[in-house]
Amino acid sequence: GEDVEQSLFLSVREGDSSVINCTYTDSSSTYLYWYKQEPGAGLQLLTYIFSNMDMKQDQRLTVLLNKKDKHLSLRIADTQTGDSAIYFCAEYSGGGADGLTFGKGTHLIIQP
Amino acid sequence: EAGVTQSPTHLIKTRGQQVTLRCSPISGHTSVYWYQQALGLGLQFLLWYDEGEERNRGNFPPRFSGRQFPNYSSELNVNALELEDSALYLCASTKEGLAEETQYFGPGTRLLVL
């Protein structure tokens, strides 16, 4: 079945850029998403990218997609303490049948 | 515009009991997805409802069931609760033809089974 992999932890200093990486196996993925989950909360959609794009920028967020390598990354510029959360990569193959396939999430830890 | 809402926020049950969780989608959304977020297992797809019908279910036993009402709200029922059912249950809504087919999530219901 489809699989989405992420590293579990990332530690960065406040003000630096954070880069969270994700790999996926389903070559028929049509959309790829990044969600943010703060402690005790649900998932907040951060951004998404369609599979025929290779980059998308939205304010401090930059998403890069390497479809050949099935690699997705999320760059957060000027990381702030409020960015501390778990970041989930998710892929969707269309048709709705199996919902989103999520990675296990990357805990972003901000050091002062 | 109100987001996806879920109730209750927290629930404590004992093994063998039954529980019902509720979800109201964003106005105009016709599809509801349920996910289970258990510790160490990540988010797993449970059920998909669209236009009042169950369209698909994930790899969960039949004691997980639900329904979708004419107003597109949804219930998730779990019978014969087991300890490993302790998790955050998330509901998400979307609609066919929605750009990017984006799913919007509610805050979740945290279930603890003792």
mmCIF file of C-alpha atoms in Angstrom, chain A residues 30-31 33 35 37 39-45 48 86 88 92 94-104, chain B residues 33 35 37 40-45 48 55-57 88 90 98-108 110:
data_model
loop_
_atom_site.group_PDB
_atom_site.id
_atom_site.type_symbol
_atom_site.label_atom_id
_atom_site.label_comp_id
_atom_site.label_asym_id
_atom_site.label_seq_id
_atom_site.Cartn_x
_atom_site.Cartn_y
_atom_site.Cartn_z
ATOM 1 C CA THR A 30 -2.363 14.015 -7.300
ATOM 2 C CA TYR A 31 -2.156 16.375 -4.365
ATOM 3 C CA TYR A 33 -0.437 18.561 1.639
ATOM 4 C CA TYR A 35 -0.832 20.071 7.915
ATOM 5 C CA GLN A 37 -0.993 20.179 14.623
ATOM 6 C CA PRO A 39 -0.678 20.353 21.190
ATOM 7 C CA GLY A 40 -4.195 19.169 21.934
ATOM 8 C CA ALA A 41 -5.574 20.530 18.689
ATOM 9 C CA GLY A 42 -6.820 19.213 15.373
ATOM 10 C CA LEU A 43 -5.041 19.575 12.055
ATOM 11 C CA GLN A 44 -4.652 22.936 10.376
ATOM 12 C CA LEU A 45 -4.075 22.956 6.636
ATOM 13 C CA TYR A 48 -0.724 22.018 -0.637
ATOM 14 C CA ILE A 86 3.888 18.585 14.643
ATOM 15 C CA PHE A 88 2.219 16.159 8.807
ATOM 16 C CA TYR A 92 -4.085 12.084 -1.957
ATOM 17 C CA GLY A 94 -7.936 11.298 -6.047
ATOM 18 C CA GLY A 95 -11.348 9.647 -6.049
ATOM 19 C CA GLY A 96 -11.695 9.966 -2.294
ATOM 20 C CA ALA A 97 -11.683 6.245 -1.670
ATOM 21 C CA ASP A 98 -8.952 5.934 0.901
ATOM 22 C CA GLY A 99 -8.839 9.409 2.320
ATOM 23 C CA LEU A 100 -5.504 11.050 2.868
ATOM 24 C CA THR A 101 -2.406 8.994 3.616
ATOM 25 C CA PHE A 102 -0.402 10.692 6.328
ATOM 26 C CA GLY A 103 3.155 10.466 7.498
ATOM 27 C CA LYS A 104 3.688 10.023 11.224
ATOM 28 C CA TYR B 33 -13.954 11.561 6.540
ATOM 29 C CA TYR B 35 -9.552 9.373 11.019
ATOM 30 C CA GLN B 37 -4.884 9.277 15.565
ATOM 31 C CA GLY B 40 2.585 5.856 17.846
ATOM 32 C CA LEU B 41 0.384 4.931 14.891
ATOM 33 C CA GLY B 42 -0.137 8.272 13.232
ATOM 34 C CA LEU B 43 -3.340 9.184 11.454
ATOM 35 C CA GLN B 44 -5.274 6.339 9.920
ATOM 36 C CA PHE B 45 -8.271 6.561 7.633
ATOM 37 C CA TRP B 48 -15.660 8.090 4.242
ATOM 38 C CA ARG B 55 -18.255 5.125 0.333
ATOM 39 C CA ASN B 56 -15.283 3.361 1.840
ATOM 40 C CA ARG B 57 -13.773 2.227 5.090
ATOM 41 C CA LEU B 88 -7.900 11.318 19.026
ATOM 42 C CA LEU B 90 -10.621 13.519 13.778
ATOM 43 C CA LEU B 98 -13.609 21.603 -4.264
ATOM 44 C CA ALA B 99 -10.349 23.027 -5.483
ATOM 45 C CA GLU B 100 -7.456 20.794 -4.510
ATOM 46 C CA GLU B 101 -9.992 18.427 -2.903
ATOM 47 C CA THR B 102 -8.739 19.808 0.369
ATOM 48 C CA GLN B 103 -9.919 18.256 3.573
ATOM 49 C CA TYR B 104 -10.582 20.590 6.488
ATOM 50 C CA PHE B 105 -10.274 19.086 9.929
ATOM 51 C CA GLY B 106 -12.173 19.597 13.135
ATOM 52 C CA PRO B 107 -10.492 19.835 16.547
ATOM 53 C CA GLY B 108 -11.092 16.173 17.296
ATOM 54 C CA ARG B 110 -10.111 12.623 22.532
#
